[in-house]
mmCIF file of C-alpha atoms in Angstrom:
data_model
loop_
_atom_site.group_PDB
_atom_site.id
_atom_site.type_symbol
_atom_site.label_atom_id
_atom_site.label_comp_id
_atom_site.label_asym_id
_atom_site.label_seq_id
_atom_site.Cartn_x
_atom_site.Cartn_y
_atom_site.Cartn_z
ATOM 1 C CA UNK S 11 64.469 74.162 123.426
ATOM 2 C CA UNK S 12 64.421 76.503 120.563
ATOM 3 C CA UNK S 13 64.680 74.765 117.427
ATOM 4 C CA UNK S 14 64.620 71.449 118.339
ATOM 5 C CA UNK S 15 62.184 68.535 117.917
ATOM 6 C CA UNK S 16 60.148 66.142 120.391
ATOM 7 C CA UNK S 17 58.607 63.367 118.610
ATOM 8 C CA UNK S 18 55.672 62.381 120.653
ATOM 9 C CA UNK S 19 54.213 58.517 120.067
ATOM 10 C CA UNK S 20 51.421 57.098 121.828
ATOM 11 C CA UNK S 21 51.218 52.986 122.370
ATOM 12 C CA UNK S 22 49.396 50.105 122.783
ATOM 13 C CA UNK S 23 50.378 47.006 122.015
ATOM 14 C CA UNK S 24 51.888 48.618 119.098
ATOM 15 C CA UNK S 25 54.797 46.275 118.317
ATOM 16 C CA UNK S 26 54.050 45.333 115.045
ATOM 17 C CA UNK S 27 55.884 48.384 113.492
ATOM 18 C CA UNK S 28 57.125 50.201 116.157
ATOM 19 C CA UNK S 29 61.009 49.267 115.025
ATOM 20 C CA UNK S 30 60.365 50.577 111.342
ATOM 21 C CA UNK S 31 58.579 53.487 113.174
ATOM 22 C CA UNK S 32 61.168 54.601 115.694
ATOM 23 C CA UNK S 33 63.869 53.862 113.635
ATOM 24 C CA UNK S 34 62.524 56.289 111.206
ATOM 25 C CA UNK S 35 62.929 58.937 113.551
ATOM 26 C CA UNK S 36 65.443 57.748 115.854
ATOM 27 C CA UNK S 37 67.662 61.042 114.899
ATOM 28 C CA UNK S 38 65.245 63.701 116.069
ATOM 29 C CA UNK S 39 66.076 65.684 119.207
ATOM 30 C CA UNK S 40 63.936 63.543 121.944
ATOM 31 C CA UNK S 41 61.044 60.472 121.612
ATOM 32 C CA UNK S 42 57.931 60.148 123.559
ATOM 33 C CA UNK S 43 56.567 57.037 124.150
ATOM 34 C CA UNK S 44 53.423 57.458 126.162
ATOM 35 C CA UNK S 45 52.172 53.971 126.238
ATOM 36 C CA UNK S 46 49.041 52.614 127.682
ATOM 37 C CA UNK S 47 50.241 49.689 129.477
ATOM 38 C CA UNK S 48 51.165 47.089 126.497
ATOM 39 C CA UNK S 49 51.267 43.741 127.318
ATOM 40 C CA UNK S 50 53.325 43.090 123.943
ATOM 41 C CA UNK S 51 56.866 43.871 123.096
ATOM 42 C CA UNK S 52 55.853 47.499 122.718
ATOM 43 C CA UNK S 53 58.064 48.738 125.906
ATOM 44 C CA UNK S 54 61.002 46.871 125.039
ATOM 45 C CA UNK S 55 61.242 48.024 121.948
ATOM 46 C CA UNK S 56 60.906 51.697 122.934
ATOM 47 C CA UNK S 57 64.045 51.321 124.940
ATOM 48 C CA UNK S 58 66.430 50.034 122.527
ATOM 49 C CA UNK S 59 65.759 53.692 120.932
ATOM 50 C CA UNK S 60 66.535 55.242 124.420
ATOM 51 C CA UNK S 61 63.026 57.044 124.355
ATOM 52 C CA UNK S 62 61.615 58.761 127.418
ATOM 53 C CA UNK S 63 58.917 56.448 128.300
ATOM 54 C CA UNK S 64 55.740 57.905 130.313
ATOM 55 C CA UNK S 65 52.345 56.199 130.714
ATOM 56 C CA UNK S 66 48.486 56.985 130.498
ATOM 57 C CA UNK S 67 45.863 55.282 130.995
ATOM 58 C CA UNK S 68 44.294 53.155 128.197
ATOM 59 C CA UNK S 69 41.603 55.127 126.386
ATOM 60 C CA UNK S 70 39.507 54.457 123.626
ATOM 61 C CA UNK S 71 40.702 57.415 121.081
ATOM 62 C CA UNK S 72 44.367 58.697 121.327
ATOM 63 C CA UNK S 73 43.866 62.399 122.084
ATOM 64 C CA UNK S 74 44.025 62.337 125.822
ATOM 65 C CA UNK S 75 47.465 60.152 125.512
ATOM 66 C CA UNK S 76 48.793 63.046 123.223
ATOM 67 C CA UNK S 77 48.039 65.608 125.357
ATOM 68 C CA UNK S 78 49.176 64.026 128.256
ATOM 69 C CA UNK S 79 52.893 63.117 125.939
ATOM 70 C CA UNK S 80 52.805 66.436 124.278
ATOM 71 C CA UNK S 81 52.881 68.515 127.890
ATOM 72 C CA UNK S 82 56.025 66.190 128.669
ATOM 73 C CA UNK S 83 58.174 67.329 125.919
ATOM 74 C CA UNK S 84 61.074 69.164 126.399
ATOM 75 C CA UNK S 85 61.012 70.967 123.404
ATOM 76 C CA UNK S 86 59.871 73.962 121.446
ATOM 77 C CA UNK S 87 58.228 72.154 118.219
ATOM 78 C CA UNK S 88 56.395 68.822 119.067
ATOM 79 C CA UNK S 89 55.901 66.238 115.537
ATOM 80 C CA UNK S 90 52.850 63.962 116.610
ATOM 81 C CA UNK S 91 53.225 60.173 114.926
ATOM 82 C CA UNK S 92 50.705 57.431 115.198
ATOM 83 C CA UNK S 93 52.408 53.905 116.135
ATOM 84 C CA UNK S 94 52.053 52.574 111.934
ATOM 85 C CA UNK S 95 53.365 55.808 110.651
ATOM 86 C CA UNK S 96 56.669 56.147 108.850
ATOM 87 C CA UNK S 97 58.710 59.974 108.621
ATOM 88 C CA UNK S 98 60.894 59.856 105.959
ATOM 89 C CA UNK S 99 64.129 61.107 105.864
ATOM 90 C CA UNK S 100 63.044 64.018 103.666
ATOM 91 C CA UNK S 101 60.426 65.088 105.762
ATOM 92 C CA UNK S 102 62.675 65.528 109.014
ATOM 93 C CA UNK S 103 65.108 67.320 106.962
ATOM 94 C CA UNK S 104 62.437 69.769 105.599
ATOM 95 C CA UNK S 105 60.544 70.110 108.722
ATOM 96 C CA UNK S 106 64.328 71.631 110.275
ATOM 97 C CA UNK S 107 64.806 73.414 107.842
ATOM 98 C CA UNK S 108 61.640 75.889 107.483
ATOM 99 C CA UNK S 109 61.489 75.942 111.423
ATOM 100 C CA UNK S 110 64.762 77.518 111.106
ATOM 101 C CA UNK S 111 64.174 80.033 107.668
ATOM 102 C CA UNK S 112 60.705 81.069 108.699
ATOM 103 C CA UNK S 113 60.380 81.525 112.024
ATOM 104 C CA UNK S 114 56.996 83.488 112.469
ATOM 105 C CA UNK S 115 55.933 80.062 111.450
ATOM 106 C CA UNK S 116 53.479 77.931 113.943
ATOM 107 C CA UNK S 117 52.641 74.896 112.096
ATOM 108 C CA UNK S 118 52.472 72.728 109.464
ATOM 109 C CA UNK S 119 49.957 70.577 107.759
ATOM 110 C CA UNK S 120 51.646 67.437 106.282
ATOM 111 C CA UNK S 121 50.908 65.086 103.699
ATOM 112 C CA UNK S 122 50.232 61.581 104.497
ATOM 113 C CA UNK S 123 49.839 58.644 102.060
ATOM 114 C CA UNK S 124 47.229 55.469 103.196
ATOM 115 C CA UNK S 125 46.753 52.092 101.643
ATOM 116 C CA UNK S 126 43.611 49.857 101.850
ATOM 117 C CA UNK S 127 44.174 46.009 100.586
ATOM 118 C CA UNK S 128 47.611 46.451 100.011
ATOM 119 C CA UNK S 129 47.063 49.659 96.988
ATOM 120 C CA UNK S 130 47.967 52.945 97.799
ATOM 121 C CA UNK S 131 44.967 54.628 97.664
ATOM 122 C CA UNK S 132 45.263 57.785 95.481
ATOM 123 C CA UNK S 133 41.563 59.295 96.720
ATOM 124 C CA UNK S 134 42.942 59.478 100.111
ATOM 125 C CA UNK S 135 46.155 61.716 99.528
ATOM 126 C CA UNK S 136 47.137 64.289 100.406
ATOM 127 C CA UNK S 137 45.397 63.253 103.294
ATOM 128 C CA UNK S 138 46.687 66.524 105.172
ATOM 129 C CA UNK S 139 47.043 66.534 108.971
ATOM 130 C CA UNK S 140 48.368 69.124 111.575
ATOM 131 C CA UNK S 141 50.739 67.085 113.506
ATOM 132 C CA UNK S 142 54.005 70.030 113.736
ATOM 133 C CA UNK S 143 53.798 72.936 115.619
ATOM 134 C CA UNK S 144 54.935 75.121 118.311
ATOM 135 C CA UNK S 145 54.235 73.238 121.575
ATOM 136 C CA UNK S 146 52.988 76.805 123.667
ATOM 137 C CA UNK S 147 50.968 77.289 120.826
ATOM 138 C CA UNK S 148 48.420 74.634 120.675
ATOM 139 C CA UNK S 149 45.818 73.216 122.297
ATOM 140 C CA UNK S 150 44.561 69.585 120.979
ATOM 141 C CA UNK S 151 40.709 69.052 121.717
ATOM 142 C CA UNK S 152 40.117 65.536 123.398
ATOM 143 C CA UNK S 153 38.126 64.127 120.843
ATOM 144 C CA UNK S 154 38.089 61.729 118.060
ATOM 145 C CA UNK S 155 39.604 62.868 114.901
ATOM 146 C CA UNK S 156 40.126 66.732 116.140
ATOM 147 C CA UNK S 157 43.076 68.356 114.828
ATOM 148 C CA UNK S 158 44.835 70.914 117.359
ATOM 149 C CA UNK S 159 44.208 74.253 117.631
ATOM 150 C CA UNK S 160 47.413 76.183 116.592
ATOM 151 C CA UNK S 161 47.537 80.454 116.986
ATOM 152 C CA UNK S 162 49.394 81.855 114.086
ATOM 153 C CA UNK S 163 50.524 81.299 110.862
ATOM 154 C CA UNK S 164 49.722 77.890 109.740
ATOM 155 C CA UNK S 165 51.631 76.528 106.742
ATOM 156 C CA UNK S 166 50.816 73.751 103.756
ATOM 157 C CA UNK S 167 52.668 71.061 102.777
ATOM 158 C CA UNK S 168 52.257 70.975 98.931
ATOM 159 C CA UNK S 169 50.760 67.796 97.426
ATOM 160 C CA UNK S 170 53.476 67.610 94.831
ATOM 161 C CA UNK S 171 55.523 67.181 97.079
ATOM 162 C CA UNK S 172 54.678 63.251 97.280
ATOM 163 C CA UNK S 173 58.306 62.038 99.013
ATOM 164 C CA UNK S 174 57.570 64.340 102.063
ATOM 165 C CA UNK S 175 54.369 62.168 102.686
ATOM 166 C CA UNK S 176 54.041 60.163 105.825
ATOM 167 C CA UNK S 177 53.628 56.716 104.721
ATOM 168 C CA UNK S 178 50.542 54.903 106.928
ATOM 169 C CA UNK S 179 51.523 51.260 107.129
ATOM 170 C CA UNK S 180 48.208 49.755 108.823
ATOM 171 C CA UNK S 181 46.064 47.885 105.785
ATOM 172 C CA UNK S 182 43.595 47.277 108.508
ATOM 173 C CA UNK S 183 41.424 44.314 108.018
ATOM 174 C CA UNK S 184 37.783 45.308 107.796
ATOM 175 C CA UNK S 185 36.683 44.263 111.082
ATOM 176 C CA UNK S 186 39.350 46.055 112.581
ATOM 177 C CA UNK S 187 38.116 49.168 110.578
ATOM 178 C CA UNK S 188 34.654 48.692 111.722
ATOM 179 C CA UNK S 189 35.352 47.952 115.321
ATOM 180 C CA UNK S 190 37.552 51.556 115.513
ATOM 181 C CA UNK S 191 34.153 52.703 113.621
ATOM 182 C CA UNK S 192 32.139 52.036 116.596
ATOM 183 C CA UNK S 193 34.797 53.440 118.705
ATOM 184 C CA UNK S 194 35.508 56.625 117.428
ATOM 185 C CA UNK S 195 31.353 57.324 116.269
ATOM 186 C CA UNK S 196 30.786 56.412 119.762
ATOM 187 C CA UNK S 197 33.119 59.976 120.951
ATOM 188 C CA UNK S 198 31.411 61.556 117.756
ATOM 189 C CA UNK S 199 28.450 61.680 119.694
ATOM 190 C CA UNK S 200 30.367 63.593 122.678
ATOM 191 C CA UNK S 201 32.082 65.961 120.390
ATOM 192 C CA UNK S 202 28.377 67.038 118.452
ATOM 193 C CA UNK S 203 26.039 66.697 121.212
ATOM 194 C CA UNK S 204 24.560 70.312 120.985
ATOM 195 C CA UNK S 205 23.846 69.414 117.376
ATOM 196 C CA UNK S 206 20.921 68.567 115.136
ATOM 197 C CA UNK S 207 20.167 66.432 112.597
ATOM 198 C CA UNK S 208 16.976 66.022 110.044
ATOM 199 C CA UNK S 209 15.523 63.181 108.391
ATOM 200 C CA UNK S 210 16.888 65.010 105.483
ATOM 201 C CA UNK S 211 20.184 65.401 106.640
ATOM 202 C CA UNK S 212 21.180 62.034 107.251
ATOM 203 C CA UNK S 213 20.411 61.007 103.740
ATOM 204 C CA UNK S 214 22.332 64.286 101.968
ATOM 205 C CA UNK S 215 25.126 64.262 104.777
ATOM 206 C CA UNK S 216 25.728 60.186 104.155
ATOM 207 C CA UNK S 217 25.574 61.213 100.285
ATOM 208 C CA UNK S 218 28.064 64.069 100.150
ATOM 209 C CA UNK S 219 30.576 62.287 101.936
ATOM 210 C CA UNK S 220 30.243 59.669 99.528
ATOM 211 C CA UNK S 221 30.290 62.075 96.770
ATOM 212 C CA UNK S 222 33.636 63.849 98.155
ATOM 213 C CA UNK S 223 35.545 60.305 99.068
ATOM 214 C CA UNK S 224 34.538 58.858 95.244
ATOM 215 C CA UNK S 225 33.916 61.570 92.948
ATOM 216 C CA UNK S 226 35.432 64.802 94.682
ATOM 217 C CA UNK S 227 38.829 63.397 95.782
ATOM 218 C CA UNK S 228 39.164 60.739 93.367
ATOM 219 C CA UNK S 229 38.376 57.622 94.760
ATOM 220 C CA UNK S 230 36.937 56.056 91.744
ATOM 221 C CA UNK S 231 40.841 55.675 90.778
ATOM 222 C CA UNK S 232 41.138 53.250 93.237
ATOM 223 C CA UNK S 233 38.759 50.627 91.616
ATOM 224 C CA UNK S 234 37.174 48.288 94.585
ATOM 225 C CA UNK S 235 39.260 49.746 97.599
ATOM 226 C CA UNK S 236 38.196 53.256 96.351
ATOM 227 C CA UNK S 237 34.275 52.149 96.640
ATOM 228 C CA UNK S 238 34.906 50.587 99.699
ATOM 229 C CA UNK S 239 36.827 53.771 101.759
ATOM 230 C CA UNK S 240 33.532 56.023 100.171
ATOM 231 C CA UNK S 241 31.519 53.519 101.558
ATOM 232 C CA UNK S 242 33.323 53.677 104.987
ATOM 233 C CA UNK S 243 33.325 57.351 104.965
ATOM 234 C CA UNK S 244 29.729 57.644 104.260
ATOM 235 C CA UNK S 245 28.369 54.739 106.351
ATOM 236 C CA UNK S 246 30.903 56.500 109.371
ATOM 237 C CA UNK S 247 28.675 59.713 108.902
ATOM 238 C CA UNK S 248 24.950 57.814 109.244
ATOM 239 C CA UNK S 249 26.342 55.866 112.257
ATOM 240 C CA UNK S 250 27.292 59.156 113.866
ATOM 241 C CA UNK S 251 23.993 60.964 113.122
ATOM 242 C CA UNK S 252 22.031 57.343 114.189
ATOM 243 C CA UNK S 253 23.658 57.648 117.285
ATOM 244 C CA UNK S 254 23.314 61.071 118.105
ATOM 245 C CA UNK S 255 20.070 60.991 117.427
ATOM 246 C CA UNK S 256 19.593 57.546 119.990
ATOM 247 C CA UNK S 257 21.742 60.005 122.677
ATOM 248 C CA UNK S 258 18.450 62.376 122.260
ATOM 249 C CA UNK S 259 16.127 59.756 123.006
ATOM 250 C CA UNK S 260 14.455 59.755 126.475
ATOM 251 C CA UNK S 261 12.342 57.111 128.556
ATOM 252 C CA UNK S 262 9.148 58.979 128.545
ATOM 253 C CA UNK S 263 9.763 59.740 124.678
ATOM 254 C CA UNK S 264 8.898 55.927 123.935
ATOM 255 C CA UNK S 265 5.192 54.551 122.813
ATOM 256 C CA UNK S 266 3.310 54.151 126.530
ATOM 257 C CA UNK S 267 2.186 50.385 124.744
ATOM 258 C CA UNK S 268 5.757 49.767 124.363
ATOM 259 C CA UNK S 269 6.814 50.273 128.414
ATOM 260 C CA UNK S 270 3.667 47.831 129.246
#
């Protein structure tokens, strides 16, 4: 409907925050849950907000689930939020009210603010991400970190604008962080495999991002958790050009002595 808002969530297991979550956006026009068969209290706490519950099979990254929620919506603008994300109060109101002043608008990029070991990690924001916009107007790609694909006029939230900022409660412990690493590289591989990669590359690709997360964006604010996220972001990068280069590999490729 025109105007209004479907908040679109996908689950699994996800109880941990889901009542700070849903409560923070309890007063939008309809909530998706599109849950992948949790075995928690995920489900019942979904319907003490009276969403509209559908379910998708459990997949390793969420963009199939999104899809899947965003095509049941029932309404013209679709807000995607991850199970640990918070909207505040500020945001909702803004996000009604350009929707309704500008309306050759199509989407929105909005701020979000992370933490790492419990510090808000100033490197990482704005952290911008394109989850508002016109649901006949978008197309999300089904891979890892992809953004959709929005037609038209595509607007900024600015980064002064700190209190419209999602706020990211997962502090992830590292293993966590490292086993989503393998995960999400793994659908890397999928996403890039027409592409190629030099010797060369690996080592000035794993350096730039590096470079960006520390120096660029401002990590080195961030003391020890700012090292640490550069040293995510870079070592994510070599992982994904290891692997696609291991995805290139063939049987008769290998040393004869070595298939004796």
């Amino acid at each position: 409907m025109e105007g209004k808002i479907s908040v679109v969530i996908h689950t699994f297991n996800s109880e941990k925050f889901l009542n700070r979550v849903l409560s923070s956006v309890k007063n939008f026009d309809e909530i998706i849950i599109c849950d992948m068969y949790s075995t928690d209290r995920t489900l019942k706490i979904a319907q003490k907000y009276n969403c509209k519950i559908i379910f998708h099979e459990k997949c390793e990254v969420p963009e199939p689930a999104r899809n899947f929620a965003i095509n049941a919506a029932s309404n013209e603008w679709i807000l995607v939020v991850d199970s640990d994300e918070i909207i505040p109060e500020t945001l909702q109101n803004y996000l009604y009210c350009r929707i309704k002043e500008e309306t050759d608008i199509q989407g929105i990029w909005l701020t979000r603010k992370n933490y790492i070991f419990g510090h808000f990690l100033h490197g990482e924001y704005p952290d911008h991400i394109l989850r508002f916009f016109r649901k006949n107007n978008a197309s999300w790609p089904p891979y890892a970190h992809t953004m959709p694909e929005v037609n038209g006029r595509v607007a900024y939230i600015p980064k002064r604008k700190k209190e419209l900022a999602i706020i990211h409660l997962a502090n992830s412990p590292m293993s966590e962080k490292l086993r989503k690493m393998d995960i999400y590289t793994n659908n890397e591989v999928l996403k890039r495999a027409e592409q190629n990669f030099s010797v060369l590359k690996i080592f000035a690709a794993t350096f730039f991002r590096f470079f960006k997360s520390y120096i660029i964006k401002g990590g080195f604010r961030d003391g020890k958790a700012g090292i640490v996220i550069a040293g995510i972001d870079a070592f994510y990068k070599f992982v994904t050009i290891a692997k696609i280069w291991e995805s290139k590999v063939r049987e008769e490729d290998f040393d004869e002595d070595l298939l004796r």
